[in-house]
mmCIF file of C-alpha atoms and ligand atoms in Angstrom:
data_model
loop_
_atom_site.group_PDB
_atom_site.id
_atom_site.type_symbol
_atom_site.label_atom_id
_atom_site.label_comp_id
_atom_site.label_asym_id
_atom_site.label_seq_id
_atom_site.Cartn_x
_atom_site.Cartn_y
_atom_site.Cartn_z
ATOM 1 C CA MET A 1 131.346 -76.063 17.005
ATOM 2 C CA ARG A 2 128.622 -75.976 14.370
ATOM 3 C CA ARG A 3 126.715 -72.752 13.800
ATOM 4 C CA LEU A 4 123.861 -72.019 11.402
ATOM 5 C CA GLY A 5 124.440 -69.469 8.638
ATOM 6 C CA LEU A 6 122.988 -65.999 9.044
ATOM 7 C CA LEU A 7 121.732 -63.318 6.699
ATOM 8 C CA PHE A 8 123.558 -60.021 7.018
ATOM 9 C CA VAL A 9 121.729 -57.317 5.113
ATOM 10 C CA VAL A 10 123.273 -53.877 4.632
ATOM 11 C CA SER A 11 121.542 -50.848 3.105
ATOM 12 C CA ALA A 12 122.557 -47.221 2.757
ATOM 13 C CA PRO A 13 121.905 -44.200 0.603
ATOM 14 C CA SER A 14 124.235 -44.270 -2.403
ATOM 15 C CA GLY A 15 127.583 -42.664 -1.551
ATOM 16 C CA ALA A 16 127.390 -43.268 2.215
ATOM 17 C CA GLY A 17 130.386 -45.594 1.940
ATOM 18 C CA LYS A 18 128.663 -48.962 2.006
ATOM 19 C CA SER A 19 130.908 -50.569 -0.656
ATOM 20 C CA THR A 20 134.006 -49.343 1.177
ATOM 21 C CA LEU A 21 132.798 -50.673 4.533
ATOM 22 C CA LEU A 22 131.643 -53.982 3.082
ATOM 23 C CA ALA A 23 134.968 -54.490 1.312
ATOM 24 C CA ALA A 24 136.706 -54.147 4.692
ATOM 25 C CA LEU A 25 134.275 -56.562 6.344
ATOM 26 C CA ARG A 26 134.633 -59.150 3.559
ATOM 27 C CA LYS A 27 138.403 -58.924 3.690
ATOM 28 C CA GLU A 28 138.367 -59.651 7.388
ATOM 29 C CA PHE A 29 135.723 -62.397 7.146
ATOM 30 C CA PRO A 30 136.243 -64.248 3.845
ATOM 31 C CA GLU A 31 133.722 -66.874 4.980
ATOM 32 C CA LEU A 32 130.986 -64.213 4.688
ATOM 33 C CA THR A 33 129.641 -65.038 1.225
ATOM 34 C CA TYR A 34 128.385 -62.215 -0.962
ATOM 35 C CA SER A 35 124.949 -62.543 -2.532
ATOM 36 C CA VAL A 36 125.543 -61.531 -6.164
ATOM 37 C CA SER A 37 122.558 -59.527 -7.393
ATOM 38 C CA ALA A 38 121.206 -59.221 -10.896
ATOM 39 C CA THR A 39 120.933 -55.751 -12.399
ATOM 40 C CA THR A 40 120.012 -53.992 -15.618
ATOM 41 C CA ARG A 41 122.547 -51.222 -14.887
ATOM 42 C CA ALA A 42 125.606 -51.055 -17.159
ATOM 43 C CA PRO A 43 128.830 -52.391 -15.631
ATOM 44 C CA ARG A 44 131.218 -49.784 -14.194
ATOM 45 C CA PRO A 45 134.896 -49.991 -15.095
ATOM 46 C CA GLY A 46 136.451 -52.881 -13.201
ATOM 47 C CA GLU A 47 133.170 -54.638 -12.440
ATOM 48 C CA VAL A 48 133.057 -58.314 -13.399
ATOM 49 C CA ASP A 49 129.917 -60.130 -14.535
ATOM 50 C CA GLY A 50 129.030 -62.905 -12.072
ATOM 51 C CA ARG A 51 131.300 -61.500 -9.338
ATOM 52 C CA ASP A 52 129.963 -57.985 -8.740
ATOM 53 C CA TYR A 53 126.594 -58.410 -10.435
ATOM 54 C CA HIS A 54 124.860 -60.580 -12.978
ATOM 55 C CA PHE A 55 124.456 -57.941 -15.691
ATOM 56 C CA LEU A 56 121.203 -58.544 -17.565
ATOM 57 C CA SER A 57 119.121 -56.849 -20.230
ATOM 58 C CA GLU A 58 115.822 -55.453 -19.000
ATOM 59 C CA GLU A 59 113.995 -58.146 -20.962
ATOM 60 C CA ALA A 60 116.009 -60.967 -19.347
ATOM 61 C CA PHE A 61 115.590 -59.443 -15.887
ATOM 62 C CA LEU A 62 111.814 -59.105 -16.213
ATOM 63 C CA ARG A 63 111.500 -62.646 -17.534
ATOM 64 C CA LEU A 64 113.363 -64.000 -14.481
ATOM 65 C CA ARG A 65 111.369 -61.765 -12.161
ATOM 66 C CA ASP A 66 108.112 -63.089 -13.563
ATOM 67 C CA THR A 67 109.157 -66.704 -12.977
ATOM 68 C CA GLY A 68 109.781 -65.999 -9.270
ATOM 69 C CA HIS A 69 113.570 -66.173 -9.592
ATOM 70 C CA PHE A 70 114.187 -63.333 -7.123
ATOM 71 C CA ALA A 71 113.835 -63.308 -3.319
ATOM 72 C CA GLU A 72 113.309 -59.564 -3.685
ATOM 73 C CA TRP A 73 113.671 -57.011 -6.453
ATOM 74 C CA ALA A 74 113.428 -53.254 -6.776
ATOM 75 C CA ARG A 75 113.844 -50.424 -9.215
ATOM 76 C CA VAL A 76 116.655 -48.258 -7.841
ATOM 77 C CA HIS A 77 117.807 -45.009 -9.479
ATOM 78 C CA GLY A 78 116.046 -46.083 -12.691
ATOM 79 C CA ASN A 79 117.523 -49.603 -12.981
ATOM 80 C CA PHE A 80 116.246 -53.008 -11.887
ATOM 81 C CA TYR A 81 118.077 -54.934 -9.168
ATOM 82 C CA GLY A 82 117.206 -58.328 -7.691
ATOM 83 C CA THR A 83 118.517 -61.062 -5.396
ATOM 84 C CA PRO A 84 118.436 -64.569 -6.907
ATOM 85 C CA MET A 85 116.723 -66.847 -4.357
ATOM 86 C CA ARG A 86 118.394 -70.207 -5.081
ATOM 87 C CA PRO A 87 121.993 -69.356 -4.069
ATOM 88 C CA VAL A 88 120.750 -67.858 -0.787
ATOM 89 C CA ILE A 89 118.906 -71.044 0.131
ATOM 90 C CA ASP A 90 121.894 -73.203 -0.859
ATOM 91 C CA LEU A 91 124.398 -71.079 1.100
ATOM 92 C CA LEU A 92 122.273 -70.875 4.216
ATOM 93 C CA SER A 93 121.548 -74.589 4.194
ATOM 94 C CA SER A 94 125.279 -75.299 3.999
ATOM 95 C CA GLY A 95 125.826 -73.139 7.096
ATOM 96 C CA LYS A 96 127.360 -70.119 5.327
ATOM 97 C CA ASP A 97 126.782 -66.506 6.357
ATOM 98 C CA VAL A 98 125.371 -64.500 3.461
ATOM 99 C CA LEU A 99 125.967 -60.791 2.912
ATOM 100 C CA PHE A 100 123.418 -58.674 1.016
ATOM 101 C CA ASP A 101 124.101 -55.216 -0.373
ATOM 102 C CA ILE A 102 120.581 -54.110 -1.291
ATOM 103 C CA ASP A 103 118.422 -51.005 -1.161
ATOM 104 C CA VAL A 104 115.864 -50.125 1.486
ATOM 105 C CA ALA A 105 112.842 -51.405 -0.466
ATOM 106 C CA GLY A 106 114.651 -54.685 -1.134
ATOM 107 C CA ALA A 107 115.595 -55.069 2.531
ATOM 108 C CA ASP A 108 111.915 -54.657 3.413
ATOM 109 C CA GLN A 109 110.925 -57.424 1.019
ATOM 110 C CA LEU A 110 113.721 -59.705 2.161
ATOM 111 C CA ARG A 111 112.505 -59.362 5.732
ATOM 112 C CA GLN A 112 109.145 -60.795 4.636
ATOM 113 C CA VAL A 113 110.986 -63.881 3.364
ATOM 114 C CA PHE A 114 113.790 -64.122 5.947
ATOM 115 C CA GLU A 115 112.597 -62.553 9.176
ATOM 116 C CA GLU A 116 115.599 -63.879 11.098
ATOM 117 C CA GLY A 117 118.224 -61.782 9.289
ATOM 118 C CA THR A 118 120.271 -58.914 10.701
ATOM 119 C CA TYR A 119 119.362 -55.649 8.981
ATOM 120 C CA VAL A 120 121.929 -52.849 9.115
ATOM 121 C CA PHE A 121 121.642 -49.286 7.826
ATOM 122 C CA ILE A 122 124.658 -47.108 7.097
ATOM 123 C CA LEU A 123 124.173 -43.375 7.556
ATOM 124 C CA PRO A 124 126.309 -40.570 6.151
ATOM 125 C CA PRO A 125 127.469 -38.008 8.736
ATOM 126 C CA SER A 126 125.804 -35.139 6.792
ATOM 127 C CA ARG A 127 124.186 -34.274 3.455
ATOM 128 C CA ALA A 128 127.192 -32.182 2.453
ATOM 129 C CA GLU A 129 129.573 -35.072 3.084
ATOM 130 C CA LEU A 130 127.276 -37.459 1.173
ATOM 131 C CA ALA A 131 127.298 -35.100 -1.827
ATOM 132 C CA ARG A 132 131.074 -34.762 -1.579
ATOM 133 C CA ARG A 133 131.584 -38.539 -1.532
ATOM 134 C CA LEU A 134 129.167 -39.143 -4.406
ATOM 135 C CA GLY A 135 130.972 -36.532 -6.503
ATOM 136 C CA GLY A 136 134.429 -37.701 -5.436
ATOM 137 C CA ARG A 137 133.805 -41.291 -6.504
ATOM 138 C CA GLY A 138 133.722 -40.075 -10.092
ATOM 139 C CA THR A 139 131.425 -42.886 -11.288
ATOM 140 C CA GLU A 140 128.234 -40.850 -11.690
ATOM 141 C CA SER A 141 127.131 -38.383 -14.332
ATOM 142 C CA PRO A 142 125.731 -35.071 -12.973
ATOM 143 C CA GLU A 143 122.174 -36.364 -13.615
ATOM 144 C CA THR A 144 122.601 -39.691 -11.776
ATOM 145 C CA LEU A 145 124.430 -37.870 -8.990
ATOM 146 C CA ALA A 146 121.492 -35.490 -8.506
ATOM 147 C CA LYS A 147 119.039 -38.422 -8.677
ATOM 148 C CA ARG A 148 120.966 -40.401 -6.044
ATOM 149 C CA LEU A 149 121.211 -37.393 -3.728
ATOM 150 C CA LYS A 150 117.487 -36.748 -4.058
ATOM 151 C CA ASN A 151 116.689 -40.402 -3.317
ATOM 152 C CA ALA A 152 118.899 -40.309 -0.206
ATOM 153 C CA ALA A 153 116.308 -38.418 1.865
ATOM 154 C CA GLY A 154 113.673 -41.070 1.133
ATOM 155 C CA GLU A 155 116.074 -43.848 2.085
ATOM 156 C CA ILE A 156 117.247 -42.142 5.281
ATOM 157 C CA SER A 157 113.609 -41.661 6.306
ATOM 158 C CA GLN A 158 113.309 -45.494 6.393
ATOM 159 C CA ALA A 159 116.310 -45.982 8.716
ATOM 160 C CA GLY A 160 113.994 -46.821 11.629
ATOM 161 C CA ARG A 161 113.082 -50.150 9.979
ATOM 162 C CA PHE A 162 116.615 -51.510 10.503
ATOM 163 C CA ASP A 163 118.028 -53.399 13.527
ATOM 164 C CA PHE A 164 121.346 -51.512 13.665
ATOM 165 C CA TRP A 165 122.759 -48.207 12.449
ATOM 166 C CA VAL A 166 126.364 -47.455 11.593
ATOM 167 C CA VAL A 167 127.267 -43.786 11.015
ATOM 168 C CA ASN A 168 130.120 -43.660 8.509
ATOM 169 C CA ASP A 169 131.976 -40.579 9.684
ATOM 170 C CA ASP A 170 135.497 -41.810 10.355
ATOM 171 C CA LEU A 171 136.144 -44.913 8.248
ATOM 172 C CA ASP A 172 138.112 -46.838 10.887
ATOM 173 C CA ARG A 173 135.520 -46.148 13.549
ATOM 174 C CA ALA A 174 132.640 -47.131 11.259
ATOM 175 C CA THR A 175 134.498 -50.325 10.266
ATOM 176 C CA ASP A 176 134.873 -51.166 13.963
ATOM 177 C CA HIS A 177 131.149 -50.649 14.496
ATOM 178 C CA LEU A 178 130.133 -52.758 11.513
ATOM 179 C CA ARG A 179 132.453 -55.558 12.672
ATOM 180 C CA ALA A 180 130.910 -55.350 16.150
ATOM 181 C CA VAL A 181 127.400 -55.667 14.719
ATOM 182 C CA TYR A 182 128.390 -58.679 12.600
ATOM 183 C CA LEU A 183 130.099 -60.428 15.519
ATOM 184 C CA ALA A 184 127.094 -59.759 17.746
ATOM 185 C CA ALA A 185 124.755 -61.171 15.072
ATOM 186 C CA ARG A 186 126.871 -64.346 15.016
ATOM 187 C CA ALA A 187 126.358 -64.802 18.745
ATOM 188 C CA ARG A 188 122.573 -65.205 18.592
ATOM 189 C CA PRO A 189 121.446 -68.328 20.474
ATOM 190 C CA ARG A 190 119.144 -69.482 17.668
ATOM 191 C CA LEU A 191 122.216 -70.026 15.474
ATOM 192 C CA PHE A 192 123.409 -72.777 17.824
ATOM 193 C CA PRO A 193 120.603 -75.342 17.869
ATOM 194 C CA GLY A 194 121.255 -78.154 20.353
ATOM 195 C CA LEU A 195 124.416 -76.595 21.790
ATOM 196 C CA VAL A 196 123.120 -76.146 25.324
ATOM 197 C CA GLU A 197 121.496 -79.595 25.298
ATOM 198 C CA GLU A 198 124.807 -81.146 24.195
ATOM 199 C CA LEU A 199 126.668 -79.321 26.937
ATOM 200 C CA LEU A 200 124.109 -80.230 29.572
ATOM 201 C CA ALA A 201 124.237 -83.889 28.534
ATOM 202 C CA GLN A 202 127.901 -83.836 29.546
ATOM 203 C CA PHE A 203 126.808 -82.982 33.086
ATOM 204 C CA ASP A 204 124.535 -86.020 33.428
HETATM 205 P P1 ADP B 1 128.407 -46.522 -1.597
HETATM 206 O O1 ADP B 1 128.824 -47.930 -1.863
HETATM 207 O O2 ADP B 1 127.636 -46.377 -0.320
HETATM 208 O O3 ADP B 1 127.687 -45.882 -2.746
HETATM 209 P P2 ADP B 1 131.286 -45.947 -1.641
HETATM 210 O O4 ADP B 1 131.822 -46.980 -0.704
HETATM 211 O O5 ADP B 1 131.513 -46.114 -3.098
HETATM 212 O O6 ADP B 1 129.734 -45.652 -1.351
HETATM 213 O O7 ADP B 1 131.907 -44.556 -1.132
HETATM 214 C C1 ADP B 1 131.689 -43.328 -1.818
HETATM 215 C C2 ADP B 1 132.998 -42.498 -1.773
HETATM 216 O O8 ADP B 1 133.225 -42.071 -0.427
HETATM 217 C C3 ADP B 1 134.234 -43.289 -2.186
HETATM 218 O O9 ADP B 1 135.070 -42.445 -2.939
HETATM 219 C C4 ADP B 1 134.864 -43.682 -0.859
HETATM 220 O O10 ADP B 1 136.268 -43.833 -0.977
HETATM 221 C C5 ADP B 1 134.504 -42.506 0.034
HETATM 222 N N1 ADP B 1 134.357 -42.854 1.472
HETATM 223 C C6 ADP B 1 133.751 -43.947 2.001
HETATM 224 N N2 ADP B 1 133.760 -43.911 3.351
HETATM 225 C C7 ADP B 1 134.383 -42.749 3.688
HETATM 226 C C8 ADP B 1 134.702 -42.119 4.950
HETATM 227 N N3 ADP B 1 134.383 -42.683 6.123
HETATM 228 N N4 ADP B 1 135.347 -40.940 4.907
HETATM 229 C C9 ADP B 1 135.667 -40.361 3.720
HETATM 230 N N5 ADP B 1 135.404 -40.895 2.504
HETATM 231 C C10 ADP B 1 134.757 -42.068 2.484
HETATM 232 P P1 5GP B 2 124.898 -49.529 -7.505
HETATM 233 O O1 5GP B 2 124.271 -49.223 -8.824
HETATM 234 O O2 5GP B 2 125.581 -48.318 -6.904
HETATM 235 O O3 5GP B 2 125.767 -50.763 -7.528
HETATM 236 O O4 5GP B 2 123.715 -49.907 -6.504
HETATM 237 C C1 5GP B 2 122.646 -49.019 -6.353
HETATM 238 C C2 5GP B 2 121.750 -49.483 -5.246
HETATM 239 O O5 5GP B 2 121.129 -50.728 -5.594
HETATM 240 C C3 5GP B 2 122.488 -49.729 -3.918
HETATM 241 O O6 5GP B 2 121.698 -49.128 -2.888
HETATM 242 C C4 5GP B 2 122.481 -51.211 -3.772
HETATM 243 O O7 5GP B 2 122.460 -51.602 -2.413
HETATM 244 C C5 5GP B 2 121.175 -51.577 -4.464
HETATM 245 N N1 5GP B 2 121.132 -52.976 -4.856
HETATM 246 C C6 5GP B 2 122.141 -53.746 -5.335
HETATM 247 N N2 5GP B 2 121.723 -55.004 -5.554
HETATM 248 C C7 5GP B 2 120.429 -55.049 -5.190
HETATM 249 C C8 5GP B 2 119.435 -56.091 -5.148
HETATM 250 O O8 5GP B 2 119.649 -57.247 -5.492
HETATM 251 N N3 5GP B 2 118.209 -55.725 -4.716
HETATM 252 C C9 5GP B 2 117.906 -54.466 -4.319
HETATM 253 N N4 5GP B 2 116.672 -54.247 -3.873
HETATM 254 N N5 5GP B 2 118.799 -53.480 -4.333
HETATM 255 C C10 5GP B 2 120.052 -53.756 -4.757
#
């Protein structure tokens, strides 16, 4: 049975566990294709250019931005991030589901372009636990850690703009909830154009 591709957009304050949850979702649904963003942030150990991000200089990023290359872009924690438009169009038109890991401002912009997406927000169980996770990850300097924690309140205040919330308290439970949201999004009638007509024709 043919189904149209869907946009699955996930945002969260940094450290809430979004990467962990999305890794689990992608493992279970390899057909969910990741939208690789561009960024001016330096690669972290283990990150691969073209797989995790397209790592660009600020000059290259701004040049692309000014030619309308991005479906959305934002400055997050002092770096530029953006979603290249072309791959999204190509993936959707070939019926693929596309996964976006973007910030709250970017999700807002993407909704202007793709109203039909599913927009999910991941919440930490508490501020203390968010701080603990950010520190425990060991990828942030004390300054970026403080900046990310400060930004979290602003991001959480925008949670009401999203279609679904997943509270990442227990990882297994949160993974179950995220899977449930994705499966529900895949069941939307508008993703099955002509299906009912085809079925009904068999009753003629
Ligand atoms: P994000 O992508 O949202 O910035 P990460 O997925 O990198 O966050 O998670 C931040 C840290 O918290 C990581 O060390 C991760 O292993 C840990 N973590 C994620 N989810 C949970 C959870 N439910 N319980 C405890 N630790 C978690
Ligand atoms: P990180 O530096 O930890 O990889 O990502 C920092 C933040 O930038 C995360 O909230 C992530 O979702 C967001 N982000 C990653 N790619 C994009 C993008 O293309 N656009 C926007 N708006 N945000 C992004």
